[in-house]
Amino acid sequence: MTALRWGHRAAQQREATISRADDFKTLFSNIAIDNEDTIALRYGEVTRACNLQFRDTDSRTANSLQVGSYGRWTGIRGISDLDMLYIMPSGKWDTYKNNPYKLLRDTADAIQARYTTTEVYVDTLVVVCKYKNFKVEVQPVFEDADGYWYPYTKNGGCYRLTKPREEINATRTVDADKNGNLRRLCKMTRAWKNKHGVAMNGLVIDTLAHNFLLTTTDFDKTTFSTCGQMMRDFLEYLSNQPKQERYHALGSGQHVKVHKRFEGKAKKGLELADKALAAGEEAKANNRWRKLFGNGYPLSDRTEVKKAYITGASYTATNTEEFIEDMFPVDIRYSLRLECEVKQNGFRTILLRAMRGVGMKRLNVYRSKSLKFYITNENIKGIYHVYWKVLNRGLEAIRLDKIRGQIEPDSGSKTKNERSDFRGEHVVDCYAVQDGVVVAKDRIHVPIVDESES
């Protein structure tokens, strides 16, 4: 009987492992790049325009190279730009060697002449071609044995070296050595950073994922069944990174700059991953993974819609929550920080996040207070538009049927005014949308209680 019980338990565990592996397969399917046709079309247009200008051929693929996350095959849904190199004929070097801006200007003019309705402009070291919700950044380069020399127009102008083929080759090699797990880890990390507003550069992500997998053999032969553990261990690795301004990129060894620290958010992500792993194969585990990765992770088939009960009475509320990824592509590349000003006549005004920053882990907000949410810090380059989402949680929100959660555009002040009307956990999200893409986001929690509960 004992052997039979152990055999039955082992069978259940195998079935559970398969189920979780299938959930991660679904995650990768849901976050897969969904605009490849658009990317191929625009890439072909830009390449053709450059070939007609510099080589008198109309090829849509020759003499160009897709780089960045798309070129390394580590990108996910929501990718909002394509980085590409156009490899110049070596015979043109004498024309442009002393005038890098002219190379960019002639490239931009060639593209604009062929595609007159496209917005095209020069930006420091690339030519930007803007389309709806998408752009191509093309970098004309000269190739030699060291790599590719690209134009840089600041401080009088010069040419600098880049080595994207080495980065692509390193990604391909280590991914093959690790049974496909490098690219899986890079994609999961992008899902996490888009969900939690982590302003990590794509090359930083790929470099650190590469470095992490070289420190362990735990994931050399595994596939989807250990993706959760792999992501958990990587978040721990990220949270323990020393403070530094740059890393040596995978393959090329060139410097890649860290624009915003990520260790704190990685530590919070680690806590979410630990909770998800602790839930095992229970239905609630799926909700916990969704908190880490977003809605790309599937709900469990066993997830039930539960009613909230207050003093024996049953209440249900209309689920009115909206999700930003259903409205815009999400590709987080900048940081944004929210603050909440809490005030009431006759009382001292407090800043919610600032007070937490001086040692108060949880600062309760009492009812009937005025709340002003505003952006206190951001590093977004260029014009952007703000959207807000206010979500009410808890039994009172359900009883009053005031879940809210709709996404609304900002009035122009980049602030959101609310009142603390009833008890519960209230969540405010702020989204920065640039050229039709969410490029930064932040969230702040406001726990509201009665004064009698303090």
PDB file of C-alpha atoms in Angstrom, residues 36-272:
ATOM      1  CA  GLU A  36       6.927  41.051 -37.103  1.00  0.00           C
ATOM      2  CA  ASP A  37       5.207  41.873 -40.394  1.00  0.00           C
ATOM      3  CA  THR A  38       5.442  45.592 -39.611  1.00  0.00           C
ATOM      4  CA  ILE A  39       9.077  45.260 -38.602  1.00  0.00           C
ATOM      5  CA  ALA A  40       9.944  43.378 -41.794  1.00  0.00           C
ATOM      6  CA  LEU A  41       8.110  45.940 -43.936  1.00  0.00           C
ATOM      7  CA  ARG A  42       9.811  48.977 -42.397  1.00  0.00           C
ATOM      8  CA  TYR A  43      13.210  47.291 -42.299  1.00  0.00           C
ATOM      9  CA  GLY A  44      12.879  46.507 -46.007  1.00  0.00           C
ATOM     10  CA  GLU A  45      11.829  50.065 -46.856  1.00  0.00           C
ATOM     11  CA  VAL A  46      14.760  51.662 -45.043  1.00  0.00           C
ATOM     12  CA  THR A  47      17.289  49.170 -46.433  1.00  0.00           C
ATOM     13  CA  ARG A  48      16.000  49.658 -49.977  1.00  0.00           C
ATOM     14  CA  ALA A  49      16.218  53.459 -49.711  1.00  0.00           C
ATOM     15  CA  CYS A  50      19.817  53.255 -48.483  1.00  0.00           C
ATOM     16  CA  ASN A  51      20.815  50.738 -51.160  1.00  0.00           C
ATOM     17  CA  LEU A  52      19.338  52.932 -53.901  1.00  0.00           C
ATOM     18  CA  GLN A  53      21.233  55.939 -52.578  1.00  0.00           C
ATOM     19  CA  PHE A  54      24.624  54.406 -51.891  1.00  0.00           C
ATOM     20  CA  ARG A  55      24.799  51.329 -54.159  1.00  0.00           C
ATOM     21  CA  ASP A  56      22.230  51.740 -56.940  1.00  0.00           C
ATOM     22  CA  THR A  57      20.453  48.491 -56.068  1.00  0.00           C
ATOM     23  CA  ASP A  58      16.925  48.059 -54.714  1.00  0.00           C
ATOM     24  CA  SER A  59      17.541  45.090 -52.395  1.00  0.00           C
ATOM     25  CA  ARG A  60      15.437  45.159 -49.212  1.00  0.00           C
ATOM     26  CA  THR A  61      17.812  43.000 -47.163  1.00  0.00           C
ATOM     27  CA  ALA A  62      21.382  43.311 -48.460  1.00  0.00           C
ATOM     28  CA  ASN A  63      24.014  45.366 -46.619  1.00  0.00           C
ATOM     29  CA  SER A  64      21.988  45.790 -43.435  1.00  0.00           C
ATOM     30  CA  LEU A  65      21.863  44.078 -40.043  1.00  0.00           C
ATOM     31  CA  GLN A  66      19.123  43.892 -37.424  1.00  0.00           C
ATOM     32  CA  VAL A  67      20.620  44.468 -33.982  1.00  0.00           C
ATOM     33  CA  GLY A  68      19.299  45.191 -30.491  1.00  0.00           C
ATOM     34  CA  SER A  69      16.863  42.841 -28.765  1.00  0.00           C
ATOM     35  CA  TYR A  70      15.137  41.997 -32.040  1.00  0.00           C
ATOM     36  CA  GLY A  71      18.442  41.037 -33.623  1.00  0.00           C
ATOM     37  CA  ARG A  72      19.379  38.934 -30.580  1.00  0.00           C
ATOM     38  CA  TRP A  73      15.894  37.327 -30.530  1.00  0.00           C
ATOM     39  CA  THR A  74      15.333  38.356 -26.931  1.00  0.00           C
ATOM     40  CA  GLY A  75      12.505  40.858 -27.476  1.00  0.00           C
ATOM     41  CA  ILE A  76       8.850  40.406 -26.564  1.00  0.00           C
ATOM     42  CA  ARG A  77       5.446  41.806 -27.441  1.00  0.00           C
ATOM     43  CA  GLY A  78       5.314  45.575 -27.270  1.00  0.00           C
ATOM     44  CA  ILE A  79       8.666  46.067 -29.001  1.00  0.00           C
ATOM     45  CA  SER A  80       8.411  49.618 -30.238  1.00  0.00           C
ATOM     46  CA  ASP A  81      11.548  50.124 -32.264  1.00  0.00           C
ATOM     47  CA  LEU A  82      14.004  48.332 -34.515  1.00  0.00           C
ATOM     48  CA  ASP A  83      17.719  49.025 -34.244  1.00  0.00           C
ATOM     49  CA  MET A  84      19.486  48.372 -37.527  1.00  0.00           C
ATOM     50  CA  LEU A  85      22.843  49.026 -39.149  1.00  0.00           C
ATOM     51  CA  TYR A  86      23.269  49.972 -42.761  1.00  0.00           C
ATOM     52  CA  ILE A  87      26.761  48.920 -43.899  1.00  0.00           C
ATOM     53  CA  MET A  88      28.223  51.607 -46.142  1.00  0.00           C
ATOM     54  CA  PRO A  89      30.397  50.835 -49.188  1.00  0.00           C
ATOM     55  CA  SER A  90      34.044  51.149 -48.121  1.00  0.00           C
ATOM     56  CA  GLY A  91      34.646  53.410 -51.098  1.00  0.00           C
ATOM     57  CA  LYS A  92      32.498  56.100 -49.452  1.00  0.00           C
ATOM     58  CA  TRP A  93      34.821  56.465 -46.463  1.00  0.00           C
ATOM     59  CA  ASP A  94      36.797  59.366 -47.887  1.00  0.00           C
ATOM     60  CA  THR A  95      33.534  61.252 -48.489  1.00  0.00           C
ATOM     61  CA  TYR A  96      32.369  61.012 -44.890  1.00  0.00           C
ATOM     62  CA  LYS A  97      35.386  60.344 -42.656  1.00  0.00           C
ATOM     63  CA  ASN A  98      35.727  63.978 -41.616  1.00  0.00           C
ATOM     64  CA  ASN A  99      32.006  64.758 -41.495  1.00  0.00           C
ATOM     65  CA  PRO A 100      29.944  62.181 -39.568  1.00  0.00           C
ATOM     66  CA  TYR A 101      26.905  64.468 -39.528  1.00  0.00           C
ATOM     67  CA  LYS A 102      26.867  64.546 -43.341  1.00  0.00           C
ATOM     68  CA  LEU A 103      26.633  60.737 -43.367  1.00  0.00           C
ATOM     69  CA  LEU A 104      23.568  60.859 -41.133  1.00  0.00           C
ATOM     70  CA  ARG A 105      22.070  63.761 -43.072  1.00  0.00           C
ATOM     71  CA  ASP A 106      22.518  62.056 -46.468  1.00  0.00           C
ATOM     72  CA  THR A 107      21.024  58.837 -45.062  1.00  0.00           C
ATOM     73  CA  ALA A 108      18.006  60.697 -43.690  1.00  0.00           C
ATOM     74  CA  ASP A 109      17.504  62.583 -46.963  1.00  0.00           C
ATOM     75  CA  ALA A 110      17.664  59.361 -48.973  1.00  0.00           C
ATOM     76  CA  ILE A 111      14.979  57.720 -46.834  1.00  0.00           C
ATOM     77  CA  GLN A 112      12.799  60.843 -46.815  1.00  0.00           C
ATOM     78  CA  ALA A 113      13.006  61.143 -50.610  1.00  0.00           C
ATOM     79  CA  ARG A 114      11.704  57.575 -51.062  1.00  0.00           C
ATOM     80  CA  TYR A 115       9.058  57.688 -48.309  1.00  0.00           C
ATOM     81  CA  THR A 116       7.797  61.257 -48.248  1.00  0.00           C
ATOM     82  CA  THR A 117       5.027  60.742 -45.667  1.00  0.00           C
ATOM     83  CA  THR A 118       7.387  59.230 -43.076  1.00  0.00           C
ATOM     84  CA  GLU A 119       8.812  61.458 -40.339  1.00  0.00           C
ATOM     85  CA  VAL A 120      12.607  61.182 -40.634  1.00  0.00           C
ATOM     86  CA  TYR A 121      15.231  63.061 -38.621  1.00  0.00           C
ATOM     87  CA  VAL A 122      18.851  62.890 -37.436  1.00  0.00           C
ATOM     88  CA  ASP A 123      19.468  62.215 -33.730  1.00  0.00           C
ATOM     89  CA  THR A 124      23.122  62.288 -32.553  1.00  0.00           C
ATOM     90  CA  LEU A 125      24.191  58.865 -33.848  1.00  0.00           C
ATOM     91  CA  VAL A 126      21.202  57.446 -35.754  1.00  0.00           C
ATOM     92  CA  VAL A 127      18.542  58.371 -38.261  1.00  0.00           C
ATOM     93  CA  VAL A 128      15.064  57.963 -36.775  1.00  0.00           C
ATOM     94  CA  CYS A 129      12.135  56.921 -38.968  1.00  0.00           C
ATOM     95  CA  LYS A 130       8.863  57.328 -37.059  1.00  0.00           C
ATOM     96  CA  TYR A 131       5.660  55.465 -37.787  1.00  0.00           C
ATOM     97  CA  LYS A 132       2.508  54.928 -35.740  1.00  0.00           C
ATOM     98  CA  ASN A 133       3.481  53.144 -32.475  1.00  0.00           C
ATOM     99  CA  PHE A 134       6.815  52.138 -34.005  1.00  0.00           C
ATOM    100  CA  LYS A 135      10.112  53.538 -35.203  1.00  0.00           C
ATOM    101  CA  VAL A 136      13.271  52.391 -36.959  1.00  0.00           C
ATOM    102  CA  GLU A 137      16.617  53.711 -35.786  1.00  0.00           C
ATOM    103  CA  VAL A 138      19.080  53.172 -38.608  1.00  0.00           C
ATOM    104  CA  GLN A 139      22.787  53.671 -38.054  1.00  0.00           C
ATOM    105  CA  PRO A 140      24.972  53.969 -41.171  1.00  0.00           C
ATOM    106  CA  VAL A 141      28.332  52.339 -40.421  1.00  0.00           C
ATOM    107  CA  PHE A 142      31.674  51.458 -41.975  1.00  0.00           C
ATOM    108  CA  GLU A 143      32.980  47.941 -41.368  1.00  0.00           C
ATOM    109  CA  ASP A 144      36.546  46.774 -40.789  1.00  0.00           C
ATOM    110  CA  ALA A 145      38.248  43.908 -38.941  1.00  0.00           C
ATOM    111  CA  ASP A 146      37.520  45.501 -35.553  1.00  0.00           C
ATOM    112  CA  GLY A 147      33.777  45.890 -36.076  1.00  0.00           C
ATOM    113  CA  TYR A 148      31.500  48.720 -37.208  1.00  0.00           C
ATOM    114  CA  TRP A 149      32.350  52.420 -37.003  1.00  0.00           C
ATOM    115  CA  TYR A 150      29.322  54.633 -36.491  1.00  0.00           C
ATOM    116  CA  PRO A 151      28.953  58.435 -36.670  1.00  0.00           C
ATOM    117  CA  TYR A 152      28.712  60.404 -33.435  1.00  0.00           C
ATOM    118  CA  THR A 153      27.861  64.065 -33.844  1.00  0.00           C
ATOM    119  CA  LYS A 154      28.459  65.598 -30.391  1.00  0.00           C
ATOM    120  CA  ASN A 155      31.604  67.505 -29.410  1.00  0.00           C
ATOM    121  CA  GLY A 156      32.602  68.232 -32.983  1.00  0.00           C
ATOM    122  CA  GLY A 157      31.845  64.760 -34.321  1.00  0.00           C
ATOM    123  CA  CYS A 158      33.808  61.517 -34.582  1.00  0.00           C
ATOM    124  CA  TYR A 159      33.391  57.800 -35.307  1.00  0.00           C
ATOM    125  CA  ARG A 160      33.001  55.197 -32.583  1.00  0.00           C
ATOM    126  CA  LEU A 161      33.232  51.420 -32.599  1.00  0.00           C
ATOM    127  CA  THR A 162      30.377  48.966 -32.003  1.00  0.00           C
ATOM    128  CA  LYS A 163      30.399  45.157 -32.126  1.00  0.00           C
ATOM    129  CA  PRO A 164      26.814  43.873 -32.314  1.00  0.00           C
ATOM    130  CA  ARG A 165      27.724  40.674 -34.201  1.00  0.00           C
ATOM    131  CA  GLU A 166      29.731  39.513 -31.183  1.00  0.00           C
ATOM    132  CA  GLU A 167      26.712  40.191 -28.955  1.00  0.00           C
ATOM    133  CA  ILE A 168      24.409  38.288 -31.296  1.00  0.00           C
ATOM    134  CA  ASN A 169      26.859  35.379 -31.531  1.00  0.00           C
ATOM    135  CA  ALA A 170      27.309  35.214 -27.742  1.00  0.00           C
ATOM    136  CA  THR A 171      23.538  35.149 -27.269  1.00  0.00           C
ATOM    137  CA  ARG A 172      23.154  32.372 -29.821  1.00  0.00           C
ATOM    138  CA  THR A 173      26.022  30.283 -28.410  1.00  0.00           C
ATOM    139  CA  VAL A 174      25.092  30.477 -24.727  1.00  0.00           C
ATOM    140  CA  ASP A 175      21.408  29.977 -25.520  1.00  0.00           C
ATOM    141  CA  ALA A 176      22.296  26.743 -27.332  1.00  0.00           C
ATOM    142  CA  ASP A 177      24.607  25.648 -24.493  1.00  0.00           C
ATOM    143  CA  LYS A 178      21.833  26.312 -21.961  1.00  0.00           C
ATOM    144  CA  ASN A 179      19.117  24.460 -23.886  1.00  0.00           C
ATOM    145  CA  GLY A 180      17.304  27.638 -24.958  1.00  0.00           C
ATOM    146  CA  ASN A 181      17.151  29.062 -21.442  1.00  0.00           C
ATOM    147  CA  LEU A 182      19.083  32.289 -22.083  1.00  0.00           C
ATOM    148  CA  ARG A 183      16.461  33.689 -24.436  1.00  0.00           C
ATOM    149  CA  ARG A 184      13.661  32.390 -22.192  1.00  0.00           C
ATOM    150  CA  LEU A 185      15.178  34.191 -19.228  1.00  0.00           C
ATOM    151  CA  CYS A 186      15.664  37.401 -21.215  1.00  0.00           C
ATOM    152  CA  LYS A 187      12.020  37.352 -22.293  1.00  0.00           C
ATOM    153  CA  MET A 188      10.689  36.645 -18.797  1.00  0.00           C
ATOM    154  CA  THR A 189      12.801  39.494 -17.464  1.00  0.00           C
ATOM    155  CA  ARG A 190      11.349  41.872 -20.050  1.00  0.00           C
ATOM    156  CA  ALA A 191       7.821  40.807 -19.045  1.00  0.00           C
ATOM    157  CA  TRP A 192       8.711  41.546 -15.410  1.00  0.00           C
ATOM    158  CA  LYS A 193      10.261  44.935 -16.181  1.00  0.00           C
ATOM    159  CA  ASN A 194       7.258  45.997 -18.285  1.00  0.00           C
ATOM    160  CA  LYS A 195       4.851  44.899 -15.548  1.00  0.00           C
ATOM    161  CA  HIS A 196       6.706  46.701 -12.761  1.00  0.00           C
ATOM    162  CA  GLY A 197       8.117  49.724 -14.576  1.00  0.00           C
ATOM    163  CA  VAL A 198      11.770  48.729 -14.305  1.00  0.00           C
ATOM    164  CA  ALA A 199      13.820  51.004 -16.570  1.00  0.00           C
ATOM    165  CA  MET A 200      16.403  48.402 -17.617  1.00  0.00           C
ATOM    166  CA  ASN A 201      18.172  48.670 -20.948  1.00  0.00           C
ATOM    167  CA  GLY A 202      17.686  45.587 -23.153  1.00  0.00           C
ATOM    168  CA  LEU A 203      21.414  44.992 -23.511  1.00  0.00           C
ATOM    169  CA  VAL A 204      21.811  45.212 -19.719  1.00  0.00           C
ATOM    170  CA  ILE A 205      19.101  42.561 -19.322  1.00  0.00           C
ATOM    171  CA  ASP A 206      20.678  40.225 -21.857  1.00  0.00           C
ATOM    172  CA  THR A 207      24.173  40.750 -20.436  1.00  0.00           C
ATOM    173  CA  LEU A 208      23.139  40.013 -16.850  1.00  0.00           C
ATOM    174  CA  ALA A 209      21.027  37.007 -17.867  1.00  0.00           C
ATOM    175  CA  HIS A 210      24.053  35.708 -19.802  1.00  0.00           C
ATOM    176  CA  ASN A 211      26.374  36.320 -16.834  1.00  0.00           C
ATOM    177  CA  PHE A 212      23.975  34.641 -14.409  1.00  0.00           C
ATOM    178  CA  LEU A 213      23.572  31.469 -16.454  1.00  0.00           C
ATOM    179  CA  LEU A 214      27.343  31.152 -16.708  1.00  0.00           C
ATOM    180  CA  THR A 215      27.492  30.976 -12.895  1.00  0.00           C
ATOM    181  CA  THR A 216      25.293  27.877 -12.634  1.00  0.00           C
ATOM    182  CA  THR A 217      24.700  24.502 -14.262  1.00  0.00           C
ATOM    183  CA  ASP A 218      21.208  24.159 -12.765  1.00  0.00           C
ATOM    184  CA  PHE A 219      19.504  25.116 -16.002  1.00  0.00           C
ATOM    185  CA  ASP A 220      21.812  23.541 -18.575  1.00  0.00           C
ATOM    186  CA  LYS A 221      19.393  20.780 -19.553  1.00  0.00           C
ATOM    187  CA  THR A 222      16.032  21.977 -18.255  1.00  0.00           C
ATOM    188  CA  THR A 223      13.186  23.458 -20.267  1.00  0.00           C
ATOM    189  CA  PHE A 224       9.857  25.046 -19.348  1.00  0.00           C
ATOM    190  CA  SER A 225       9.335  23.150 -16.096  1.00  0.00           C
ATOM    191  CA  THR A 226      12.054  25.127 -14.287  1.00  0.00           C
ATOM    192  CA  CYS A 227      11.375  28.571 -15.740  1.00  0.00           C
ATOM    193  CA  GLY A 228       9.842  29.753 -12.475  1.00  0.00           C
ATOM    194  CA  GLN A 229      12.845  28.672 -10.421  1.00  0.00           C
ATOM    195  CA  MET A 230      15.233  30.141 -12.987  1.00  0.00           C
ATOM    196  CA  MET A 231      13.469  33.505 -12.884  1.00  0.00           C
ATOM    197  CA  ARG A 232      13.427  33.427  -9.091  1.00  0.00           C
ATOM    198  CA  ASP A 233      17.166  32.737  -8.900  1.00  0.00           C
ATOM    199  CA  PHE A 234      17.903  35.441 -11.460  1.00  0.00           C
ATOM    200  CA  LEU A 235      15.914  38.020  -9.473  1.00  0.00           C
ATOM    201  CA  GLU A 236      18.008  37.117  -6.445  1.00  0.00           C
ATOM    202  CA  TYR A 237      21.128  37.573  -8.585  1.00  0.00           C
ATOM    203  CA  LEU A 238      19.878  41.007  -9.724  1.00  0.00           C
ATOM    204  CA  SER A 239      18.977  42.096  -6.191  1.00  0.00           C
ATOM    205  CA  ASN A 240      22.538  41.320  -5.050  1.00  0.00           C
ATOM    206  CA  GLN A 241      24.294  43.215  -7.841  1.00  0.00           C
ATOM    207  CA  PRO A 242      26.808  45.807  -6.595  1.00  0.00           C
ATOM    208  CA  LYS A 243      26.150  49.411  -7.517  1.00  0.00           C
ATOM    209  CA  GLN A 244      27.923  50.192 -10.756  1.00  0.00           C
ATOM    210  CA  GLU A 245      27.387  52.565 -13.637  1.00  0.00           C
ATOM    211  CA  ARG A 246      28.104  50.133 -16.475  1.00  0.00           C
ATOM    212  CA  TYR A 247      28.648  46.502 -17.434  1.00  0.00           C
ATOM    213  CA  HIS A 248      30.719  44.817 -20.106  1.00  0.00           C
ATOM    214  CA  ALA A 249      28.227  43.663 -22.747  1.00  0.00           C
ATOM    215  CA  LEU A 250      27.996  39.974 -23.513  1.00  0.00           C
ATOM    216  CA  GLY A 251      30.212  38.956 -26.426  1.00  0.00           C
ATOM    217  CA  SER A 252      31.597  42.367 -27.326  1.00  0.00           C
ATOM    218  CA  GLY A 253      32.818  43.406 -23.878  1.00  0.00           C
ATOM    219  CA  GLN A 254      31.898  46.987 -24.697  1.00  0.00           C
ATOM    220  CA  HIS A 255      30.526  49.266 -22.014  1.00  0.00           C
ATOM    221  CA  VAL A 256      26.730  49.316 -21.588  1.00  0.00           C
ATOM    222  CA  LYS A 257      25.469  52.022 -19.257  1.00  0.00           C
ATOM    223  CA  VAL A 258      23.032  51.498 -16.375  1.00  0.00           C
ATOM    224  CA  HIS A 259      20.595  54.410 -16.515  1.00  0.00           C
ATOM    225  CA  LYS A 260      18.548  53.479 -13.448  1.00  0.00           C
ATOM    226  CA  ARG A 261      19.216  51.113 -10.547  1.00  0.00           C
ATOM    227  CA  PHE A 262      17.122  47.972 -10.495  1.00  0.00           C
ATOM    228  CA  GLU A 263      18.173  46.113  -7.324  1.00  0.00           C
ATOM    229  CA  GLY A 264      15.255  47.344  -5.195  1.00  0.00           C
ATOM    230  CA  LYS A 265      12.586  46.270  -7.675  1.00  0.00           C
ATOM    231  CA  ALA A 266      14.403  42.971  -8.209  1.00  0.00           C
ATOM    232  CA  LYS A 267      14.157  42.328  -4.465  1.00  0.00           C
ATOM    233  CA  LYS A 268      10.399  42.930  -4.564  1.00  0.00           C
ATOM    234  CA  GLY A 269      10.175  40.655  -7.611  1.00  0.00           C
ATOM    235  CA  LEU A 270      12.070  37.984  -5.689  1.00  0.00           C
ATOM    236  CA  GLU A 271       9.442  38.118  -2.944  1.00  0.00           C
ATOM    237  CA  LEU A 272       6.687  37.619  -5.524  1.00  0.00           C
TER     238      LEU A 272
END
